[in-house]
mmCIF file of C-alpha atoms and ligand atoms in Angstrom:
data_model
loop_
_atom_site.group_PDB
_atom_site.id
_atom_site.type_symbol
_atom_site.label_atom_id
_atom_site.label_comp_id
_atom_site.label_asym_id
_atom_site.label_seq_id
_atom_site.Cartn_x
_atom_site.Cartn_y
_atom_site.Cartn_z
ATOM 1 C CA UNK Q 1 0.000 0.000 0.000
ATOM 2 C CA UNK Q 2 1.557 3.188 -0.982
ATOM 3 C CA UNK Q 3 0.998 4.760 2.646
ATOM 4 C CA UNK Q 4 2.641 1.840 3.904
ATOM 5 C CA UNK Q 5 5.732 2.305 1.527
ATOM 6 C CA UNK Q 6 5.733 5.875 2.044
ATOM 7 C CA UNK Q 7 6.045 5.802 5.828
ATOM 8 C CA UNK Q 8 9.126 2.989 5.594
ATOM 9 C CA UNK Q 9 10.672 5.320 3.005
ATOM 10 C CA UNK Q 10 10.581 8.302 5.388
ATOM 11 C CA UNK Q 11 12.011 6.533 8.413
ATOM 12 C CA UNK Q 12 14.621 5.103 6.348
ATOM 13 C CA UNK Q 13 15.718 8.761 4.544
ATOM 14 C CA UNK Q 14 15.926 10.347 7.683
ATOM 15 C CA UNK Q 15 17.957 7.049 8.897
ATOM 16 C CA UNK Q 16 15.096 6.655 12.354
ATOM 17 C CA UNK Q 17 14.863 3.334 14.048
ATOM 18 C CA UNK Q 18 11.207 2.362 13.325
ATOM 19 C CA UNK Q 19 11.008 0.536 17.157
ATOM 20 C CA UNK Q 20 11.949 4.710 18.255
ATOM 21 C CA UNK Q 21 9.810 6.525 15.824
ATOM 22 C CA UNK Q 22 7.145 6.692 13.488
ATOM 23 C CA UNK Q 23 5.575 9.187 10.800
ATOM 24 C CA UNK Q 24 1.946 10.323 9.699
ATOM 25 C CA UNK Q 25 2.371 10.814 5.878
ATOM 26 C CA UNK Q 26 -1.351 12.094 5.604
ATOM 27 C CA UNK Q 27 -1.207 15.503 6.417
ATOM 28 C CA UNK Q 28 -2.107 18.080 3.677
ATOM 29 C CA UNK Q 29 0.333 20.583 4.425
ATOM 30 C CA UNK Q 30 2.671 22.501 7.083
ATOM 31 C CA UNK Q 31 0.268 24.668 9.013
ATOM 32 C CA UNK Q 32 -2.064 21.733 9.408
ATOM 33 C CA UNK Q 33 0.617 19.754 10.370
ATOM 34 C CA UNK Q 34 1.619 21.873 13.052
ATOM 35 C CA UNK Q 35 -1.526 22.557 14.268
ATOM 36 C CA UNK Q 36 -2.770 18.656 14.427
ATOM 37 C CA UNK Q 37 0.501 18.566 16.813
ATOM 38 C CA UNK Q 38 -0.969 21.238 19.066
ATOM 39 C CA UNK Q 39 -4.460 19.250 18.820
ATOM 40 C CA UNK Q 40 -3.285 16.268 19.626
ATOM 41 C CA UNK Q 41 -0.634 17.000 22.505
ATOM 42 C CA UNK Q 42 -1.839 20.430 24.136
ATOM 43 C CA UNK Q 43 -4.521 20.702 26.832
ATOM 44 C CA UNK Q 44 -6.237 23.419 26.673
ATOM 45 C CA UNK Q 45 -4.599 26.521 28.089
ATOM 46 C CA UNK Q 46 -1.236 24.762 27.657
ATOM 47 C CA UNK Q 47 1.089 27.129 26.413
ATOM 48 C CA UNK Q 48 3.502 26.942 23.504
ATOM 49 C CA UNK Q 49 7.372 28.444 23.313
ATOM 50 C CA UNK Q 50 8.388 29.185 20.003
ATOM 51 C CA UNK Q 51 10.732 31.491 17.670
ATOM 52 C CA UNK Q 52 9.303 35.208 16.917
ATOM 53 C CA UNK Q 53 8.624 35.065 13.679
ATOM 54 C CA UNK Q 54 11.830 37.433 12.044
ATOM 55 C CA UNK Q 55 13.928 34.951 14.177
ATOM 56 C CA UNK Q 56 12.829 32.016 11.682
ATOM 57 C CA UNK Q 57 9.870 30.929 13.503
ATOM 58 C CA UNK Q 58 6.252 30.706 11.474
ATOM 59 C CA UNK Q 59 2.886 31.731 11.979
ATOM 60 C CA UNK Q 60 1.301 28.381 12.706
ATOM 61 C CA UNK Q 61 4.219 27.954 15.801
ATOM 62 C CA UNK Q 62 1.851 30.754 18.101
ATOM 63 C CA UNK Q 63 3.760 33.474 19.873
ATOM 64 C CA UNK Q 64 3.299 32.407 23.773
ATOM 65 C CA UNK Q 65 6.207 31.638 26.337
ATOM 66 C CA UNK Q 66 6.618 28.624 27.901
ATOM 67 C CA UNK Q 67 8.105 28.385 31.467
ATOM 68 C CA UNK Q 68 6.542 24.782 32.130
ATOM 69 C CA UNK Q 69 9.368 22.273 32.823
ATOM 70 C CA UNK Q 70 9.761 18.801 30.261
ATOM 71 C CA UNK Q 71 8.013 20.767 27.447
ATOM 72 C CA UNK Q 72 7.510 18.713 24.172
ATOM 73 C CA UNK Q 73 10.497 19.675 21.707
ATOM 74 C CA UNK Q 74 9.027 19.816 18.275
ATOM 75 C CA UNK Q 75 11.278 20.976 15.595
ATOM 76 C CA UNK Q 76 9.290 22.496 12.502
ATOM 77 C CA UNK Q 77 12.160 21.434 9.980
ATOM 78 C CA UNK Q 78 9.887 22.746 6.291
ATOM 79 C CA UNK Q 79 12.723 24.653 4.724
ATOM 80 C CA UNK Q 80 15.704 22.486 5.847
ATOM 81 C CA UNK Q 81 14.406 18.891 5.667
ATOM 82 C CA UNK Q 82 16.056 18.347 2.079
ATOM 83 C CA UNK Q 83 19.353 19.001 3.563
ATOM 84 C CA UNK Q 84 18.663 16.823 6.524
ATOM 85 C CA UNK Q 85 17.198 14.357 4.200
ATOM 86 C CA UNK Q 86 21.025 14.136 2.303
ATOM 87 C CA UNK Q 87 23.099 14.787 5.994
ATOM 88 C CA UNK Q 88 24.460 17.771 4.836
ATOM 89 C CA UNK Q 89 23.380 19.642 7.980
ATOM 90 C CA UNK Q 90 22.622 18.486 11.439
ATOM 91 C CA UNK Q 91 19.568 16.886 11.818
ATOM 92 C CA UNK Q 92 16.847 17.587 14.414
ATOM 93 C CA UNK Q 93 16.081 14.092 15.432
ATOM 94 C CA UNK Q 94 18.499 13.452 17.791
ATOM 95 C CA UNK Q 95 16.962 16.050 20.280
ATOM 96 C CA UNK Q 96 13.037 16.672 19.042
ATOM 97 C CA UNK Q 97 10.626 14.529 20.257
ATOM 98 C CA UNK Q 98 8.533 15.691 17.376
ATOM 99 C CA UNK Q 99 9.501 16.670 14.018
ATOM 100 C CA UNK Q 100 6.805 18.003 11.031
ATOM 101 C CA UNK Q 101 7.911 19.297 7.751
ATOM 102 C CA UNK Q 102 6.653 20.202 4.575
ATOM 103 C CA UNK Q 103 7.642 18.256 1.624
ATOM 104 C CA UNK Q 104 7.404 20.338 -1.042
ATOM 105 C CA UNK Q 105 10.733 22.644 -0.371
ATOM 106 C CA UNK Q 106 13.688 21.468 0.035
ATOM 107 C CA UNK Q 107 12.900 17.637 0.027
ATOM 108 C CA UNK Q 108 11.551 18.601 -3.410
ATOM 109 C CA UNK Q 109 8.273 16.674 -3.290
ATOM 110 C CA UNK Q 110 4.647 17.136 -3.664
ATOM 111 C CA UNK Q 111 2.243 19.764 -1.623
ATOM 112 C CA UNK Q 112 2.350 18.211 1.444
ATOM 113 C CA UNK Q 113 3.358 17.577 5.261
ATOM 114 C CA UNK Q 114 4.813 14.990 7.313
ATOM 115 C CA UNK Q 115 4.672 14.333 11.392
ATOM 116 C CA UNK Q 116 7.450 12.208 12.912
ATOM 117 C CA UNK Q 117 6.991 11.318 16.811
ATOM 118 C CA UNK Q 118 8.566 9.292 19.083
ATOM 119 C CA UNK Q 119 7.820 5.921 19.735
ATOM 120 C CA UNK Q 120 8.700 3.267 22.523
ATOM 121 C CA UNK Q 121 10.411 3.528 25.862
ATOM 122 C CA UNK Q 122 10.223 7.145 26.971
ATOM 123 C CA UNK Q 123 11.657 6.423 30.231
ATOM 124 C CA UNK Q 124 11.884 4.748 34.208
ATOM 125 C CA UNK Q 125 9.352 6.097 36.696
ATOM 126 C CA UNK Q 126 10.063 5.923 40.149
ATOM 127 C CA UNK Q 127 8.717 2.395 40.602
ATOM 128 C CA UNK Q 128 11.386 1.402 37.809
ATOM 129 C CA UNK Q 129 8.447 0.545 35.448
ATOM 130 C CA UNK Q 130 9.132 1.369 31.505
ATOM 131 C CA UNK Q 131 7.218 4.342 30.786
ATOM 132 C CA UNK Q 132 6.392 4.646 26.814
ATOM 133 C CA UNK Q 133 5.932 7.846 24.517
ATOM 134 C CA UNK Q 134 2.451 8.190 23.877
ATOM 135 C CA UNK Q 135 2.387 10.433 21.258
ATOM 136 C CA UNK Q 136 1.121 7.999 17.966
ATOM 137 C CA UNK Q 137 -2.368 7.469 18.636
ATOM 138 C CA UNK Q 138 -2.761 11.105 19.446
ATOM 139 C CA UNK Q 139 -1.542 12.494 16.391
ATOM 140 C CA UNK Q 140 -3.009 9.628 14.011
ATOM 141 C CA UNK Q 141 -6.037 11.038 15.485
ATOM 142 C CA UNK Q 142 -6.318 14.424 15.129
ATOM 143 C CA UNK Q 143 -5.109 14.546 11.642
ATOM 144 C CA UNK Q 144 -7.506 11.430 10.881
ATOM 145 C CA UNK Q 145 -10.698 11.964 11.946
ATOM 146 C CA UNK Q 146 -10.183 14.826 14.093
ATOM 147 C CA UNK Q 147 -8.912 17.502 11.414
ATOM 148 C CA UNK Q 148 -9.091 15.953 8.094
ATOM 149 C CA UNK Q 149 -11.184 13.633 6.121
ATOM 150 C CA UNK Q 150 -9.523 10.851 3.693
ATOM 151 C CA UNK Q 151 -5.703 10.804 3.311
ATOM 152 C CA UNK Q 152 -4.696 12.119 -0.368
ATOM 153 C CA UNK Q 153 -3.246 8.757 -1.906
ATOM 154 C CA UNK Q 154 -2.004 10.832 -5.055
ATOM 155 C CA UNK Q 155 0.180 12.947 -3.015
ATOM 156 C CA UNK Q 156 1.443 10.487 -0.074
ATOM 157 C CA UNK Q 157 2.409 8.657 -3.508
ATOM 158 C CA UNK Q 158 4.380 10.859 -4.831
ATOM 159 C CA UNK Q 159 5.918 11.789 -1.072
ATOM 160 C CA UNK Q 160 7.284 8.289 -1.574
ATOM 161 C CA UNK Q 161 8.404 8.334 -4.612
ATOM 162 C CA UNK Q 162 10.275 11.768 -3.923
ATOM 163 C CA UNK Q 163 11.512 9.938 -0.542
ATOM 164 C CA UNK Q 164 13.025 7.303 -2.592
ATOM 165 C CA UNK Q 165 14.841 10.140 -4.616
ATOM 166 C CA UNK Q 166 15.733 11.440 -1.428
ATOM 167 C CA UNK Q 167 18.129 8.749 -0.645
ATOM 168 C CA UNK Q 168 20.377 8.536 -3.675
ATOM 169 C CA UNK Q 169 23.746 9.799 -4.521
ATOM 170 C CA UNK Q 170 22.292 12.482 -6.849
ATOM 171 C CA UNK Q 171 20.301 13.689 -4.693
ATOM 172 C CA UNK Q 172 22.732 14.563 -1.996
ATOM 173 C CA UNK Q 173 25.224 16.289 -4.652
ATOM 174 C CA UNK Q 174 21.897 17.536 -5.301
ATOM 175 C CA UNK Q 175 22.001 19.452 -2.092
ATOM 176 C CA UNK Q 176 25.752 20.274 -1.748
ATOM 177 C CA UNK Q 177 25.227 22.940 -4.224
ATOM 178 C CA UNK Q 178 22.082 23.764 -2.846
ATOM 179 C CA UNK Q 179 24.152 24.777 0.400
ATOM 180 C CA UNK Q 180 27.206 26.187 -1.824
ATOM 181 C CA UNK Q 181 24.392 28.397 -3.730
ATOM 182 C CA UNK Q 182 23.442 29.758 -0.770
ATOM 183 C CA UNK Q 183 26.542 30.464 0.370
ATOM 184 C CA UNK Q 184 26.647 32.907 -2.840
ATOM 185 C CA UNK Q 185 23.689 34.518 -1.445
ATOM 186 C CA UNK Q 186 25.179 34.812 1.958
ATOM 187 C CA UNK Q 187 28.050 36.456 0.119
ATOM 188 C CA UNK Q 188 26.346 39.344 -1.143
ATOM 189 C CA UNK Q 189 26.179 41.702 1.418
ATOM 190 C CA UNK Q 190 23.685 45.088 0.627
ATOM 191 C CA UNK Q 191 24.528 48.622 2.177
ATOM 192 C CA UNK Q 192 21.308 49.624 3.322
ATOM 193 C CA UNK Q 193 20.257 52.794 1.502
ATOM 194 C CA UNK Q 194 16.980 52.377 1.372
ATOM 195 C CA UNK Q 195 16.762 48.919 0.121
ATOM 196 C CA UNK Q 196 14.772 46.092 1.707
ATOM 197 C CA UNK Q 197 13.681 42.508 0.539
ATOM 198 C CA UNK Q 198 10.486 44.047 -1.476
ATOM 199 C CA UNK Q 199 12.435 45.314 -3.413
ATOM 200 C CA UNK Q 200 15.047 43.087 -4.341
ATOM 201 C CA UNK Q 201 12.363 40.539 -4.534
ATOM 202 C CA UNK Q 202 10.443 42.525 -7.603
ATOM 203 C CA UNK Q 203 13.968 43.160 -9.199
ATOM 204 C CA UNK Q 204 15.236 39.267 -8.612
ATOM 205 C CA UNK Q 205 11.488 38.499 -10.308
ATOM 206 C CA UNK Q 206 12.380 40.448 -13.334
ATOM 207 C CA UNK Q 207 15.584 38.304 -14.576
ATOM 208 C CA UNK Q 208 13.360 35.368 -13.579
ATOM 209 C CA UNK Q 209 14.477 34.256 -9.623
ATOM 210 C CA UNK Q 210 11.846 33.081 -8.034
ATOM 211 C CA UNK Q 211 12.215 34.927 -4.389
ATOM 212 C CA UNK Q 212 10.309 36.149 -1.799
ATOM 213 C CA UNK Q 213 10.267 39.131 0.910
ATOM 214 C CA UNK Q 214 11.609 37.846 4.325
ATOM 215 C CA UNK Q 215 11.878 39.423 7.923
ATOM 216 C CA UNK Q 216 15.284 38.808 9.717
ATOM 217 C CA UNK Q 217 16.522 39.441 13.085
ATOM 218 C CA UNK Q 218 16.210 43.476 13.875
ATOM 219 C CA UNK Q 219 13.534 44.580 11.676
ATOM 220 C CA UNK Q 220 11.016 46.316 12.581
ATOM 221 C CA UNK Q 221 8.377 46.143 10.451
ATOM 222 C CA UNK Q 222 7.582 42.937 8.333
ATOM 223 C CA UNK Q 223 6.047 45.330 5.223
ATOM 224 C CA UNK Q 224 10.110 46.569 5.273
ATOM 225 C CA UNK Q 225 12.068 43.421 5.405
ATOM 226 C CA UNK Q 226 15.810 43.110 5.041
ATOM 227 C CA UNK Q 227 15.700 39.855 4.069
ATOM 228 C CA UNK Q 228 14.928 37.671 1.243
ATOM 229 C CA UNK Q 229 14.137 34.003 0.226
ATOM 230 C CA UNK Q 230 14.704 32.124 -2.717
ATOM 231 C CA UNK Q 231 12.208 29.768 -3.750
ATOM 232 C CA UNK Q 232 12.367 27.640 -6.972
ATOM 233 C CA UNK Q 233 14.669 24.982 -6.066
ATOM 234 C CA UNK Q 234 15.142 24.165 -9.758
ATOM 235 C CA UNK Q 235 17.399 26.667 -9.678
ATOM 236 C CA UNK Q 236 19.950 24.661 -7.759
ATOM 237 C CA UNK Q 237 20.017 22.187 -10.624
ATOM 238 C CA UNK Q 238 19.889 24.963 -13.460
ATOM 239 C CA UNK Q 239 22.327 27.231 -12.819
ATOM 240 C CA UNK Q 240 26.273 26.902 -12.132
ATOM 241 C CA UNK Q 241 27.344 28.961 -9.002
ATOM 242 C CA UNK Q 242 28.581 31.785 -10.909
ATOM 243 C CA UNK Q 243 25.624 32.514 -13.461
ATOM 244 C CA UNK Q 244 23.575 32.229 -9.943
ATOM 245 C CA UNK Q 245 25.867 35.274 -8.634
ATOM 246 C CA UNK Q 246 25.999 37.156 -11.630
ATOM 247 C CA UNK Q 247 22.082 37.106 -11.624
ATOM 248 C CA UNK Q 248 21.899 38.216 -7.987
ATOM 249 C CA UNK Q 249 24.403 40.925 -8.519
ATOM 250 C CA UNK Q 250 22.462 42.323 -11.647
ATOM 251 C CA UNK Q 251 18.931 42.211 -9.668
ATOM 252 C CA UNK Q 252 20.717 44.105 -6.864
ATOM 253 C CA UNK Q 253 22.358 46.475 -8.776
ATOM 254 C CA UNK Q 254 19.267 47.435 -10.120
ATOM 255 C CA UNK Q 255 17.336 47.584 -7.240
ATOM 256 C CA UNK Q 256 20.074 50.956 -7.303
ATOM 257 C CA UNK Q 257 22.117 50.009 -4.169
ATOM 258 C CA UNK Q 258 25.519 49.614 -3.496
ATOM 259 C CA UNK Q 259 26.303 45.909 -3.501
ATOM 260 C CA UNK Q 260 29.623 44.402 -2.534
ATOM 261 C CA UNK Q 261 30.673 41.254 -2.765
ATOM 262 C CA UNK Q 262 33.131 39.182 -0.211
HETATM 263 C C1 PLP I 1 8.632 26.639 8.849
HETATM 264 C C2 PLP I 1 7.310 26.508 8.136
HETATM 265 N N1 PLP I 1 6.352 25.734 8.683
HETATM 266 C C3 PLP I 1 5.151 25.604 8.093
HETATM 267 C C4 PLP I 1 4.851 26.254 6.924
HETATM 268 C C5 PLP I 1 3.468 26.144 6.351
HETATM 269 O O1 PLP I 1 3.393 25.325 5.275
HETATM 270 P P1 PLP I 1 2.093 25.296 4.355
HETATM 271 O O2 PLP I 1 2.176 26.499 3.485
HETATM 272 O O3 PLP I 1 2.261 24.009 3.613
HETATM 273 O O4 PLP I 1 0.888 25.311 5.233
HETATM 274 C C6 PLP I 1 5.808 27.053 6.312
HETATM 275 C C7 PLP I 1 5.511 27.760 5.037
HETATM 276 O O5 PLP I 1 6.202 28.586 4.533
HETATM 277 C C8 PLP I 1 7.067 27.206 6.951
HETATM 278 O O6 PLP I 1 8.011 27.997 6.412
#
């Protein structure tokens, strides 16, 4: 059944032990995904700690504190998890105890979302009994019946086709340059004179970069951000690193700002 295949081929591309975790493939997309989490774990009132949104957090995380002691870690992985997917960054597994992601950026898949949660022996309580994650059944749950009808077959098909990709040699050269072509970005560093990410974003449209507006840390306003993010992953593939530059310095240029380059 593909939902069966589609599950093994997630645990196995992000290299989990299926007797310590398992996935719900059926989710439609990353704010659902994140908020069948807070259905399914959160009483109500229950509070959630997450990253201001400039600071890379996202609107579905919420904005409260949390002060409680042995909070849940989830780790909301949607624009890294095709670079986690081919180890060329750290991955989040080893300390989340939950971990969603879309699967349509960098893991280069269909419209979608995934939810990984632990499974098995959670701990010892004091009686020395095995206490076990509870987390599946919750989270099966409220994405099916509690927040969604029937799973999409069509996508959670292609999600494991795409996971299968996800796994081969290509693939992870696939995402070296990824991280080298963002190193070019990282390289261009804009003087501010009255330049922000809408702007460089209308400028980076016109020689055909997909990119879009982005707050980063110290803004102040999210209709003025400084930041910007690039979007059609094709481009990793199309381009060599230096027509990729040449591109960005051209849009910057003409967004009329001084642009130097490390
Ligand atoms: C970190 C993160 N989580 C969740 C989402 C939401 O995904 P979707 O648009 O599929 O609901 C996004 C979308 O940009 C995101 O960046």
């Amino acid at each position: 059944m593909a939902e069966t295949l589609c599950q093994k081929h997630a645990l196995e591309t992000f290299q989990l032990d299926p007797a310590k975790w398992g996935v719900n493939v059926q989710s439609l997309s990353g704010s659902p995904s994140n908020f069948q989490v807070y259905t399914a774990l959160l009483k109500p009132h229950e509070r959630i700690m997450a990253l201001d949104l400039p600071h890379g957090g996202h609107l579905s995380h919420g904005y409260q504190v949390c002060d409680k002691q042995k909070a849940i870690m989830l780790a909301d992985m949607a624009h890294i998890s095709g670079l986690v997917a081919a180890g060329v960054i750290p991955s989040p597994f080893e300390y989340a105890d939950i971990v969603t992601t879309t699967t349509h950026k960098s893991l280069r898949g269909p419209r979608g979302a995934m939810i990984f949660f632990r499974n098995g022996v959670k701990g010892t309580n004091k009686q020395g009994q095995e206490v076990l994650y509870d987390y599946e059944d919750k989270i099966n749950q409220a994405v099916f019946p509690g927040l969604q009808g029937g799973p999409h077959n069509h996508t959670i098909t292609a999600l494991a086709v795409a996971l299968k990709y996800a796994m081969t040699p290509e693939y992870k050269a696939y995402q070296e340059q990824v991280l080298s072509n963002c190193s070019k970005f990282a390289d261009v560093r804009i003087t501010f004179k009255g330049i922000d990410g809408s702007r460089v974003e209308k400028v980076m449209e016109a020689v055909h970069i997909a990119a879009n507006k982005n707050t980063v840390p110290g803004d102040v306003s999210a209709m003025v951000p400084g930041g910007i993010r690039e979007l059609r992953l094709s481009h990793h593939t199309e381009y060599l690193e230096a027509k990729l530059r040449e591109r960005i310095k051209w849009a910057c240029k003409h967004s009329y700002q001084d642009v130097t380059f490390m």
